[in-house]
Structures are given as structure tokens and as C-alpha cells.
Amino acid sequence: MSDDAVFSRVNLSIDVHARVLICCHDVCRVALSPSPVQVSQHLRTKHNIPAAERRLVTDLLKARTSPLQSPSEAPVRQDGSSPDPNLHLVRGFTCKFCIERTGSSQVMSRHITSAHEKQRLQLGVRRNAINRSSDAYSDEWMISSADDERKITALLAAVDRCEQTARTTSKSLLCWLRSVRPHGCYAKPFTFVGKAASRRKYIRLLKRFVALVLRAYRLPADIRQRRAGIRFKKSQLRLISALWNHEAWTQHDALTEQLWRSMKLSDGADVEVDCDVESTDGEDDCEDGDDSDDQSSVMRADESETDDMDDEDEESEEEDHNRNEDQGGKTNAMRNSGGGKFPPWIKEVLEFLFGLIMAFCTEEVMDGRPDSTLLVYYSGVLGFSADLTGFLPARSYTSNLAALIYIQRLLFLEYAVPMQDYPRLGISRRPRTNQLARLQNVRQEYLVLGSQSPFEELFSLLAFGRAIAGSETPAFLLKWSDDGQVVSYRDDIAVHMEQFRRLPKVLLVRAEALCELLMYGWKPPCDLASVKDDMANTTYEFSFVSHPKNGLAEAYLELTLKACTSQADSLSRKGRWNQKAIFEYLKKEEALRENLAGLMLMTCGGQPRSPDLLSVRSQSKALNQ
């Protein structure tokens, strides 16, 4: 039997030009590593090929006189080549600076950072040197210039969340702000999201919208309308033009991001400063039972608007807190000599920026189609998956809608009853009386069901998305054996119930051993049954350890002393830190958290908030300085 016949029987093929082995099964159609062991394993696990057939294939691969190449070493096919029917067609990414191609945006980002960082910085863009493989007209490449990107970056740093106004607004007004019923007040007031990571992600969505508006404005009108489907109204164009062409951009340091980020408005409102807010997280928000049944689905969506988004974030809360402290010292240097206030041009830019955002929040719906507004159009863009090949599931997409609704409520509160005047926008500061009347005028027009506004459409989409998410297919499915004793996931994992029942004890033994090592045998005088905590306290660095009734605020000093003076695994040696011992200590601490997370998931009866429960740390301010 010829070599080709053997390979053909198991749906393998050899590309004679590239000298690579290709799996031609419909579920694969990819190039394989030429290693006989890996090929045999692939055929066994992916396609259930019998051992005799696999043995023939491995013998042929070992006997080849001209060895095959790894897919990573194969030559790149020329542009314009016809598709290979044996290979899966991948829509991926190309590098603007070289011929590098990949199907992963993360791989391409790492390539650009490592190989083309200098060229990227010269372009003045933020890792946007990736072209998506798609059909495009060569004369219509849409590139944002470095000067435009610097101005956009400065404006994004000036995006104001208007939280100061909400902090100084009465509870009754915040209850009305949260309600979507024309004549009904919500039982509980609008509250801030409790996690700094969630607030950063919420404001980032607003920044991305502002960037979309400004980049679309810089496109030629015909390309903007034909390629992006965006049409600006004359009033919107006037606001964008006033902001983009403001004389402020001729001032020294006006294009520096630090100037806008470190600023505070004269009334104390933070301009994109992610400081912690003492508030509840909204877990117990629920409508009173006397509400009518026809509002229940809407209220369920309203109650979940403050749900946290994913906890992953590029910056940690500690880094963000330190950044704000460092920038606070720069603020005074940027003030002029006139009574400690900022120059007038800064307030003008901020005012025009607020007016621009509100122009799109209050955009009129055309022909009864909410998607005619740019904010609803933008919410549709957020529905694409990261690789732009599909759409996000409802459970992932609704968090974007909740973020836009949360931000709009803050903006409309500032629009209705601001703490300061906006003379160029014709908005006066809040009066001392009749504040509710001003808020109601805005609510009735934009924030209630049936108002035909971007907010109303996003809220309706959120309620619909929550309902769809409850009926979606789960992200993964488990299968039970006929006797109900074995649960399996695909063909990869199978767990017997007897093993599962023993798992908590195994994890507990491991956790106790790791805790003994990490505490260096020290057991602080603390009765766990009497530990006090304040779950409503979301202040930065607060935990049960710092609660005064527990007496553990200084316990870390005792543990540090034991860690540095221990005879075994001491973190300090001859007055210097023992780096190897420190890294080993951190590995043990990570292993302890993994065991504790498993124990909480299996024994607590509900899903714990692991990021909150497993991130208690003590940090030395002196070392940070």
C-alpha cells in the first residue's frame, strides 16, 4: 500500500510544496505538527482512529527521508493564491508594518508591541496597527492622523461622569431618576455601582462613544455616510465643530492627557477620576409588592442595571488609587494665578463636551425608528463579538446596555439640575426650590417608557435581553450517566459522585496545610465565630481585618516579623529581601486562594464573589512612594 493511500484512509494529506501534514477532516482542516506522537494523539482524541491505523501513520512519518515542517515554519502563501480546499479559511489579521498574519488579535497585538513599537508611536495611535482581512476599496482606507488622535485622547480624558451632582442630590430626586414610569416613583434611589472596576468599564463605554463621534466627524462626509452609515444633524455638527476647532487647542499643554485627567471642576466634581464611592451595590434592590404585574418584567431589568460587569480589568484598583494620588499633586501647577481657578478656556471645552454628549442623548427619533439615533447605532456596534465574526450572547450584551443606561442617568441628572451654570448651553444651575419640577420636565421627555428617546430604546432592549438571557442555551452542558453517579463534560472530564463527595475534604486538608505554612505556625487570638464585618462598607482598603472589633488591624506586623525571622523559608536574609523565598510564598498564597475558591463554590450553596473575598491585602504606602 502506498504512503498516500495510508494517509488518505485516515483523512490526512501532505502539501508537497509547503512540506506540511494536513488533517482533512471537516471538523479540523488544519496543518498538524509533524511529530509522530502528536499526530497519533490527534487521530486518537479527535477522530477515534484505531490503533492499527495510527501505527501505520507513525511508522511512515518516522521513515520519511525528507522530514515535514512545522506549520509555524512553513512559507507564507502569496497574496491572491486560490484557497486550499484541504485547509479551513480563516479571517484573521495582518500587520501594517510587515507581512505577519495571524487569526488571533492578541497574537498580533503582541507582535506589534514587540517588533514595531517605534513605528506605532510615530503614528500616534494606540495599537491600532492591525488590518482586518476583508474586502476594501484601496482608495478608501480610513486612517486617523496622529494629530487627530492626540486631540481625541485629550478629550476622552476630560469626559466627566457628573457623579458630584448625584452625590449632592436628595434621595427623593434620585428615586424619581431611577423610575421609568411617567407618574410613579421608584421605591429606592439611584445608587452608584460599588466596584471601581465596573465604574471604569462603564465610563470607558462612554469614552468609546465620544471617540466614535469625533472620528466620524473627521471623515469626509460622503465616506462617513456611505461606509459608516452615520449622518450628523446640523446642530450636532455645530457643537462638534465648536469643540474641535476651539481656541483652547492652541494653548500650551492643551493636548496633554495629564492636564485633563488631573483636573477638578470648580465645584469639586471629578473629571474621570476613579475614586471609590461609598454606596450600596444594589444587590437588594427590589420593587415593593404593590406594583402592578404588568411592570414586573421592566422592574426586573431596572433592578439589575447596577449589576457588575466582568471583574477583569487592565488596571488594578491599587494602581488606579495611586495614580489619582500622584496626579493630585500636579493640579496646583496647572492652575492660573487667578484665585486658584482654571483658565476660562478649560471650562469652555468641558461645557462644549458636555453639550455634545447631551446632543446625542437627546437626539430626536426619526420616522419612529430608534436606530436612527447614533447612541442606539453605537449600542448595536457593541453587540459584535471581539473577532467581529458573530454577535454576543444576550447574557454578555446586556451588561453594555446597563452601562449606557447608568451613564445616561448621571448625565440627565446633570442636564436637569446641575450644580453649576452652563451659560453657552443655556442651562442654569439648580434652584433651591422646585428642583423636582425641572427633573420631571426632562424625565417625561427622555427617561420614561414610551418617550421615543435613545434611553427608552436602550431600556426596552435591556428588558428584552434579560428575558432572552434566561432562555439561552448554557455556555456548556453536563451529561449524567444512566445510574446518576457519573457527570461528564464532552469526552474530556468525568467525575464520579464518590470522588466529588471526597473533594471538599481534600481541599480543606490542603488549605489547612498551606495556611499553616503561610502563617509560619502562628495562630492569632481570634474567634472566627465572633468576627465582625461591615458588608455595606465599600471604602478603599476596608475589610474585616481592619474592623476595630476584631483586633486584627496590626496583626500583619506580627506576621511580618515571623516571616522575616523564621529559621526556615525566611523572607529576609542578612537585612535584604530573599527574592526566591518571596516568590515561593506568593505561589503558596495563590494555591491557598485556589483551594478556598473551590471550597466556597462547593460548600457555600451559592456562587461567592471571589474577587471580593480573595483580595484582602495590606499595602505599605511608604514603599509605593
XYZ file of C-alpha atoms in Angstrom:
625
model
C 0.000 0.000 0.000
C 1.412 3.420 -0.978
C 2.081 6.174 1.525
C -0.644 8.379 0.029
C -3.192 5.584 0.367
C -2.374 5.143 4.061
C -2.693 8.865 4.723
C -5.883 9.063 2.650
C -7.559 6.299 4.707
C -7.280 8.455 7.846
C -8.070 11.732 6.012
C -4.520 13.083 6.095
C -2.737 14.822 3.241
C 0.771 16.160 2.587
C 1.261 19.522 0.888
C 4.318 18.810 -1.257
C 5.154 22.496 -1.764
C 4.950 23.632 1.866
C 6.004 20.173 3.187
C 3.349 20.140 5.921
C 0.892 17.466 7.076
C -2.780 18.476 6.848
C -5.755 16.930 8.637
C -8.570 16.930 6.064
C -11.431 16.025 8.416
C -14.278 18.524 8.128
C -14.061 19.441 11.805
C -10.322 20.234 11.521
C -8.821 21.114 8.105
C -5.644 22.414 9.731
C -1.907 21.752 9.417
C -0.508 19.429 12.094
C 2.809 19.193 13.872
C 4.961 16.555 12.086
C 5.782 14.800 15.370
C 4.563 11.154 15.078
C 3.493 11.121 18.728
C 1.400 14.289 18.384
C -0.160 13.095 15.105
C -1.129 9.789 16.722
C -2.613 11.584 19.723
C -4.595 13.912 17.433
C -6.038 10.988 15.468
C -6.965 9.160 18.673
C -8.545 12.012 20.651
C -10.183 13.964 17.815
C -11.215 11.265 15.338
C -11.119 7.906 17.216
C -8.829 6.298 14.618
C -7.997 2.647 15.545
C -4.558 1.888 16.957
C -3.506 -0.202 13.935
C -4.178 2.678 11.537
C -2.378 5.143 13.797
C 0.625 2.824 13.987
C 0.914 2.736 10.183
C 0.844 6.541 10.047
C 3.519 6.970 12.726
C 5.760 4.381 11.037
C 5.512 6.248 7.730
C 6.305 9.581 9.384
C 9.369 8.120 11.112
C 10.590 6.526 7.872
C 10.393 9.667 5.723
C 13.693 10.713 4.186
C 12.618 14.357 3.800
C 11.101 15.409 7.147
C 7.958 17.520 7.201
C 7.921 21.081 8.551
C 6.046 22.510 11.484
C 3.145 24.792 10.425
C 4.920 27.749 12.044
C 7.962 27.140 9.814
C 6.043 26.728 6.563
C 6.449 29.508 3.970
C 3.674 32.104 3.807
C 1.421 31.688 0.800
C 1.446 34.522 -1.703
C -1.354 37.081 -1.728
C -4.007 36.253 -4.287
C -3.452 32.498 -4.095
C -6.534 30.347 -4.577
C -7.913 28.781 -1.364
C -6.646 25.316 -0.480
C -9.702 23.005 -0.220
C -7.952 20.976 2.487
C -7.494 23.973 4.800
C -10.072 25.901 6.784
C -10.414 29.511 5.593
C -9.605 31.851 8.486
C -10.458 35.559 8.556
C -7.617 36.999 10.553
C -5.319 39.994 10.948
C -2.381 41.425 9.021
C 0.308 43.775 10.273
C 0.567 47.206 8.643
C 4.335 47.172 9.005
C 5.274 43.683 7.732
C 3.796 40.506 6.226
C 2.883 38.958 9.589
C -0.526 37.247 9.567
C -2.475 35.531 12.307
C -6.009 34.602 13.241
C -5.621 35.956 16.787
C -5.878 39.646 17.640
C -3.919 39.025 20.871
C -1.024 37.437 18.973
C -0.988 40.338 16.520
C -1.040 42.913 19.343
C 1.939 41.211 21.000
C 3.753 41.135 17.649
C 3.229 44.865 17.064
C 4.299 45.724 20.611
C 7.489 43.671 20.413
C 8.512 44.286 16.796
C 7.007 47.634 15.749
C 6.607 49.720 18.898
C 8.651 52.579 17.420
C 6.552 52.746 14.243
C 3.348 52.564 16.289
C 4.403 55.503 18.457
C 5.338 57.512 15.371
C 1.813 57.002 14.034
C 0.462 58.298 17.337
C -2.144 55.559 17.677
C -2.841 53.047 20.430
C -2.056 49.626 18.953
C -4.400 50.170 16.039
C -1.856 48.926 13.506
C -3.974 45.870 12.724
C -5.845 45.459 9.443
C -8.754 43.030 9.457
C -8.675 40.798 6.416
C -11.689 41.884 4.391
C -12.673 43.356 1.064
C -11.999 47.096 0.940
C -11.506 49.709 -1.726
C -7.868 50.730 -1.886
C -8.705 54.417 -2.230
C -10.937 54.448 0.869
C -8.630 53.381 3.691
C -9.802 55.310 6.733
C -6.774 56.363 8.795
C -6.900 58.753 11.738
C -3.909 61.106 11.811
C -1.569 61.383 14.784
C -2.683 64.988 15.457
C -6.342 63.966 15.489
C -5.641 61.058 17.826
C -3.790 63.298 20.287
C -6.734 65.695 20.409
C -9.227 62.829 20.789
C -7.127 61.336 23.596
C -7.129 64.661 25.439
C -10.903 65.000 25.075
C -11.516 61.457 26.291
C -9.501 62.219 29.413
C -11.890 65.130 30.052
C -15.065 63.037 29.943
C -16.988 63.889 33.119
C -19.196 61.352 34.867
C -21.137 64.051 36.768
C -21.108 61.950 39.936
C -20.658 65.002 42.136
C -24.146 66.207 41.224
C -25.651 62.828 42.132
C -23.811 62.858 45.468
C -25.428 66.167 46.414
C -28.922 65.342 45.153
C -31.717 64.467 47.555
C -32.941 60.905 47.910
C -36.403 61.729 46.582
C -34.984 63.101 43.323
C -32.781 60.025 42.924
C -35.863 57.821 43.379
C -37.593 59.704 40.565
C -34.440 59.499 38.445
C -34.441 55.721 38.709
C -38.092 55.279 37.799
C -39.120 54.680 34.179
C -42.829 55.135 34.857
C -44.265 58.539 33.898
C -46.120 59.102 37.177
C -44.594 56.579 39.561
C -41.613 56.971 41.870
C -39.189 54.079 42.381
C -39.038 52.720 45.937
C -35.257 53.079 46.277
C -32.913 55.783 44.982
C -30.472 55.550 42.129
C -27.098 54.396 43.517
C -23.547 54.194 42.219
C -22.083 50.856 41.239
C -19.940 49.653 44.131
C -16.859 48.304 42.329
C -14.218 50.596 40.878
C -13.523 48.114 38.067
C -17.170 48.294 36.977
C -17.179 52.104 37.069
C -14.072 52.191 34.895
C -15.725 49.910 32.357
C -18.949 51.930 32.397
C -17.160 55.211 31.714
C -14.984 53.515 29.085
C -18.092 52.793 27.015
C -18.975 56.498 27.081
C -15.431 57.373 26.039
C -15.641 54.962 23.127
C -18.851 56.651 22.010
C -17.228 60.096 22.113
C -14.282 58.710 20.126
C -16.720 57.289 17.556
C -18.373 60.692 17.150
C -15.099 62.576 16.752
C -13.516 60.080 14.354
C -16.680 60.001 12.254
C -16.634 63.816 12.155
C -13.094 63.789 10.758
C -14.110 61.532 7.865
C -15.204 63.085 4.562
C -18.988 63.446 4.580
C -19.592 61.073 1.664
C -17.432 58.306 3.177
C -18.991 58.863 6.603
C -22.486 58.407 5.198
C -21.748 55.663 2.659
C -19.266 53.495 4.551
C -20.277 54.078 8.189
C -23.950 54.949 7.710
C -23.620 57.967 10.045
C -25.401 61.240 9.328
C -24.930 64.200 11.651
C -27.617 66.830 12.085
C -26.672 70.480 11.639
C -26.999 71.211 15.358
C -24.686 68.302 16.148
C -22.153 69.430 13.564
C -22.112 72.926 15.071
C -21.333 71.522 18.531
C -18.646 69.164 17.253
C -17.065 71.947 15.203
C -17.093 74.348 18.169
C -15.371 71.741 20.307
C -12.886 70.526 17.701
C -11.857 73.994 16.494
C -11.839 75.687 19.896
C -9.005 78.130 20.535
C -8.036 76.064 23.579
C -6.069 73.683 21.370
C -3.584 76.464 20.634
C -2.719 76.737 24.334
C 0.387 75.194 25.823
C -0.144 71.634 27.120
C -3.759 71.590 25.903
C -3.125 68.297 24.114
C -1.575 66.594 27.127
C -3.732 63.889 28.648
C -2.443 64.638 32.156
C -3.905 68.160 32.130
C -7.473 66.970 31.660
C -7.202 63.845 33.789
C -5.846 65.642 36.848
C -8.379 68.467 36.681
C -11.257 69.089 39.021
C -14.122 71.409 38.248
C -14.503 74.429 40.457
C -17.386 72.744 42.320
C -15.292 69.705 43.133
C -16.696 67.314 40.538
C -14.138 64.799 39.418
C -13.217 64.624 35.775
C -12.627 60.931 35.052
C -11.119 60.192 38.455
C -11.903 56.648 39.543
C -12.081 57.199 43.288
C -14.198 54.887 45.406
C -17.790 55.782 46.148
C -19.350 54.810 49.442
C -22.619 53.269 48.341
C -24.505 50.051 48.186
C -24.013 47.767 45.243
C -27.667 47.320 44.574
C -27.872 43.606 45.379
C -31.010 44.016 47.491
C -32.805 46.429 45.181
C -36.369 45.273 44.630
C -39.676 46.919 43.862
C -42.374 46.939 46.515
C -45.021 44.290 46.195
C -47.849 46.728 45.485
C -46.638 47.367 41.938
C -48.831 46.155 39.121
C -47.931 42.857 37.484
C -47.528 44.343 34.030
C -44.480 46.272 35.249
C -42.695 43.274 36.750
C -40.539 42.416 33.759
C -39.485 46.017 33.336
C -38.692 46.351 37.021
C -36.562 43.207 36.942
C -34.474 44.792 34.231
C -34.326 48.043 36.181
C -33.214 46.248 39.330
C -30.295 44.656 37.529
C -28.944 47.791 35.924
C -26.273 48.106 38.570
C -25.047 44.547 38.147
C -21.292 44.480 37.940
C -19.625 43.722 34.669
C -16.745 41.248 34.462
C -14.161 41.855 37.122
C -11.253 41.586 34.743
C -9.527 44.911 34.069
C -6.155 46.032 32.812
C -5.556 48.148 35.901
C -5.874 47.077 39.498
C -7.737 49.257 41.982
C -4.482 49.834 43.845
C -2.779 51.187 40.722
C -5.744 53.405 39.971
C -5.802 54.751 43.532
C -2.083 55.539 43.427
C -2.436 57.207 40.039
C -5.045 59.592 41.415
C -2.817 60.440 44.401
C 0.139 61.174 42.123
C -1.922 63.358 39.814
C -3.403 65.315 42.687
C -0.052 66.981 43.262
C 0.061 68.215 39.667
C -3.251 70.042 39.821
C -1.983 73.194 41.531
C 0.754 73.625 38.945
C -1.871 73.758 36.203
C -3.994 76.440 37.812
C -3.514 80.056 36.857
C -2.873 82.797 39.349
C -6.483 83.964 39.436
C -7.772 82.696 42.748
C -6.858 79.055 42.191
C -9.339 78.601 39.316
C -8.660 77.078 35.933
C -8.407 79.260 32.824
C -11.745 80.070 31.140
C -10.881 78.071 28.022
C -10.779 74.844 30.037
C -14.318 75.378 31.330
C -15.478 76.243 27.806
C -14.099 72.988 26.403
C -15.720 70.982 29.202
C -19.013 72.766 28.614
C -18.966 72.086 24.872
C -18.023 68.454 25.540
C -20.978 68.022 27.895
C -23.261 69.712 25.371
C -22.019 67.397 22.625
C -22.730 64.266 24.656
C -26.188 65.517 25.626
C -26.965 66.371 21.996
C -26.784 62.663 21.202
C -28.548 61.582 24.415
C -31.471 63.855 23.488
C -31.369 63.137 19.744
C -34.814 63.026 18.192
C -36.018 59.702 16.770
C -36.686 59.946 13.018
C -39.658 58.174 11.368
C -40.324 56.242 14.585
C -37.047 54.308 14.181
C -34.874 54.442 17.332
C -31.880 53.106 15.387
C -31.811 56.431 13.539
C -30.115 57.886 16.645
C -26.357 57.485 16.911
C -26.453 56.243 20.506
C -28.685 53.303 19.556
C -26.491 52.723 16.489
C -23.477 52.572 18.838
C -25.247 50.087 21.102
C -25.597 47.842 18.062
C -21.865 48.064 17.404
C -21.262 46.865 20.964
C -23.207 43.713 20.104
C -20.471 42.329 17.846
C -18.116 39.681 19.162
C -14.443 40.567 19.681
C -13.387 38.953 16.373
C -16.316 40.602 14.507
C -17.480 37.233 13.150
C -20.678 36.990 15.188
C -22.817 38.559 17.886
C -22.515 38.486 21.652
C -24.974 36.294 23.546
C -27.670 38.162 25.439
C -26.066 37.487 28.824
C -22.901 39.293 27.668
C -24.552 42.063 25.666
C -26.970 43.285 28.348
C -24.110 44.464 30.553
C -23.248 47.014 27.835
C -26.840 48.247 27.777
C -26.905 48.517 31.580
C -23.703 50.579 31.453
C -25.122 53.016 28.884
C -28.333 53.396 30.922
C -26.353 54.022 34.117
C -24.191 56.685 32.451
C -27.194 58.378 30.835
C -28.980 58.700 34.167
C -25.975 60.541 35.586
C -25.819 62.762 32.502
C -29.541 63.579 32.522
C -29.372 64.447 36.211
C -26.591 66.917 35.406
C -28.624 68.160 32.442
C -31.746 68.768 34.570
C -30.437 70.023 37.924
C -26.707 70.823 37.600
C -24.685 72.304 40.440
C -23.165 74.890 38.106
C -24.248 77.043 35.178
C -23.653 76.101 31.547
C -24.107 79.563 30.014
C -23.060 78.586 26.478
C -25.629 75.777 26.515
C -28.360 77.900 28.103
C -28.557 75.703 31.224
C -28.771 77.409 34.611
C -27.729 75.825 37.880
C -30.306 74.092 40.051
C -32.633 76.356 42.036
C -33.048 75.938 45.771
C -36.722 75.118 45.264
C -38.777 73.307 42.597
C -35.904 71.001 41.667
C -38.322 68.112 41.125
C -40.250 70.115 38.535
C -37.084 70.636 36.481
C -36.193 66.960 36.733
C -39.710 65.905 35.759
C -39.598 68.014 32.598
C -36.507 66.115 31.472
C -37.806 62.735 32.671
C -41.103 62.982 30.839
C -39.348 63.793 27.582
C -36.435 61.321 27.657
C -36.382 58.886 30.612
C -39.790 57.190 30.780
C -41.281 54.308 28.824
C -42.907 55.498 25.614
C -40.837 58.675 25.357
C -39.253 57.717 21.996
C -35.691 58.537 23.002
C -32.364 56.659 22.885
C -32.662 55.973 26.632
C -36.135 54.441 26.265
C -34.970 52.177 23.433
C -31.909 51.005 25.369
C -34.045 50.297 28.431
C -36.522 48.282 26.365
C -33.642 46.344 24.803
C -32.269 45.640 28.279
C -35.596 44.235 29.489
C -35.887 42.103 26.351
C -32.265 40.959 26.626
C -32.729 39.884 30.241
C -35.690 37.758 29.193
C -33.738 36.195 26.307
C -30.712 35.509 28.509
C -32.857 33.386 30.807
C -33.825 31.077 27.940
C -30.440 30.884 26.200
C -28.551 27.626 25.910
C -25.976 27.418 28.715
C -22.350 28.072 27.852
C -21.639 24.380 28.487
C -23.711 21.260 29.084
C -23.084 18.423 31.538
C -24.244 14.852 30.981
C -25.243 12.334 33.632
C -24.827 8.592 33.408
C -27.902 6.370 33.486
C -27.322 5.446 37.127
C -26.898 9.115 38.104
C -23.453 8.532 39.621
C -21.150 9.999 36.941
C -21.291 13.507 35.471
C -19.230 14.279 32.354
C -18.359 17.221 30.132
C -17.891 16.221 26.490
C -15.399 13.359 26.456
C -12.778 15.278 28.411
C -13.940 15.163 32.034
C -15.864 12.547 34.001
C -16.402 12.778 37.764
C -17.920 10.054 39.937
C -20.091 11.249 42.794
C -17.979 9.367 45.321
C -14.934 11.335 44.146
C -16.906 14.553 44.257
C -18.024 13.947 47.849
C -14.404 13.444 48.900
C -13.208 16.610 47.152
C -14.168 19.160 49.881
C -12.220 17.198 52.485
C -9.173 17.018 50.196
C -9.345 20.765 49.526
C -9.789 21.513 53.217
C -6.723 19.449 54.170
C -4.662 21.230 51.503
C -5.928 24.648 52.607
C -5.077 23.946 56.256
C -1.561 22.826 55.337
C -0.972 25.888 53.153
C -2.369 28.215 55.826
C -0.001 26.683 58.387
C 2.961 27.357 56.079
C 1.876 30.900 55.188
C 1.275 31.857 58.839
C 4.610 30.321 59.912
C 2.764 28.312 62.541
C 1.311 31.439 64.178
C -2.376 31.444 65.141
C -3.668 34.924 66.046
C -6.035 35.097 69.036
C -9.232 35.381 67.002
C -12.530 33.544 67.408
C -13.952 33.121 63.903
C -17.456 32.757 65.310
C -17.321 36.317 66.670
C -15.674 38.055 63.681
C -17.420 41.308 62.738
C -17.711 42.750 59.245
C -19.467 45.627 57.506
C -20.648 44.342 54.128
C -22.079 47.747 53.172
C -18.694 49.461 53.556
C -17.036 49.681 50.112
C -14.336 52.120 51.214
C -10.965 51.522 49.605
C -8.805 49.037 51.584
C -11.556 48.222 54.111
C -12.087 44.576 55.103
C -12.980 42.583 58.193
C -9.256 42.676 59.063
C -9.452 46.439 59.676
C -12.756 46.266 61.598
C -11.949 47.682 65.081
C -13.880 44.971 66.974
C -11.753 42.162 65.531
C -8.416 43.473 66.828
C -6.565 42.381 63.670
C -5.549 45.769 62.274
C -1.928 45.331 63.421
C -1.755 41.536 63.018
C 0.179 41.823 59.759
C 3.103 43.352 61.668
C 3.382 40.258 63.862
C 3.190 38.004 60.806
C 5.836 40.081 59.006
C 8.165 39.726 61.981
C 7.731 35.947 61.996
C 8.205 35.770 58.215
C 11.483 37.689 58.411
C 12.932 35.914 61.470
C 11.875 32.332 60.762
C 14.655 29.747 60.604
C 13.035 28.085 57.587
C 11.861 29.919 54.456
C 12.638 33.366 55.878
C 11.633 36.212 53.562
C 14.621 38.261 54.732
C 18.265 37.267 54.769
C 21.024 39.416 56.270
C 18.909 42.561 56.080
C 17.909 42.029 52.428
C 14.793 40.564 50.878
C 15.083 36.925 49.810
C 13.527 37.105 46.349
C 13.360 33.345 45.841
C 11.579 32.809 49.162
C 9.173 35.676 48.422
C 8.145 34.198 45.070
C 7.653 30.793 46.679
C 5.498 32.437 49.367
C 3.350 34.120 46.703
C 2.889 30.796 44.903
C 1.670 29.201 48.123
C -0.702 32.120 48.699
C -2.131 31.704 45.191
C -2.577 27.966 45.788
C -4.421 28.747 49.046
C -6.799 31.090 47.232
C -7.490 28.427 44.606
C -8.341 25.880 47.296
C -10.540 28.384 49.150
C -12.372 29.278 45.938
C -13.092 25.597 45.334
C -14.335 25.166 48.889
C -16.620 28.195 48.645
C -18.074 27.039 45.331
C -18.793 23.547 46.681
C -19.920 24.202 50.236
C -21.496 27.683 50.365
C -24.691 26.841 48.485
C -24.334 29.794 46.098
C -21.791 31.466 43.872
C -19.401 33.522 46.038
C -17.888 36.837 44.936
C -14.343 35.511 44.801
C -12.718 38.803 43.692
C -14.011 40.428 46.885
C -13.353 37.532 49.243
C -9.879 36.623 47.997
C -8.225 40.038 47.544
C -7.667 41.297 51.111
C -4.186 42.792 51.231
C -2.130 45.161 53.341
C -0.094 47.672 51.392
C 2.763 49.885 52.548
C 2.300 53.474 51.399
C 5.964 54.239 52.099
C 7.087 51.585 49.631
C 4.769 52.972 46.932
C 6.322 56.406 47.244
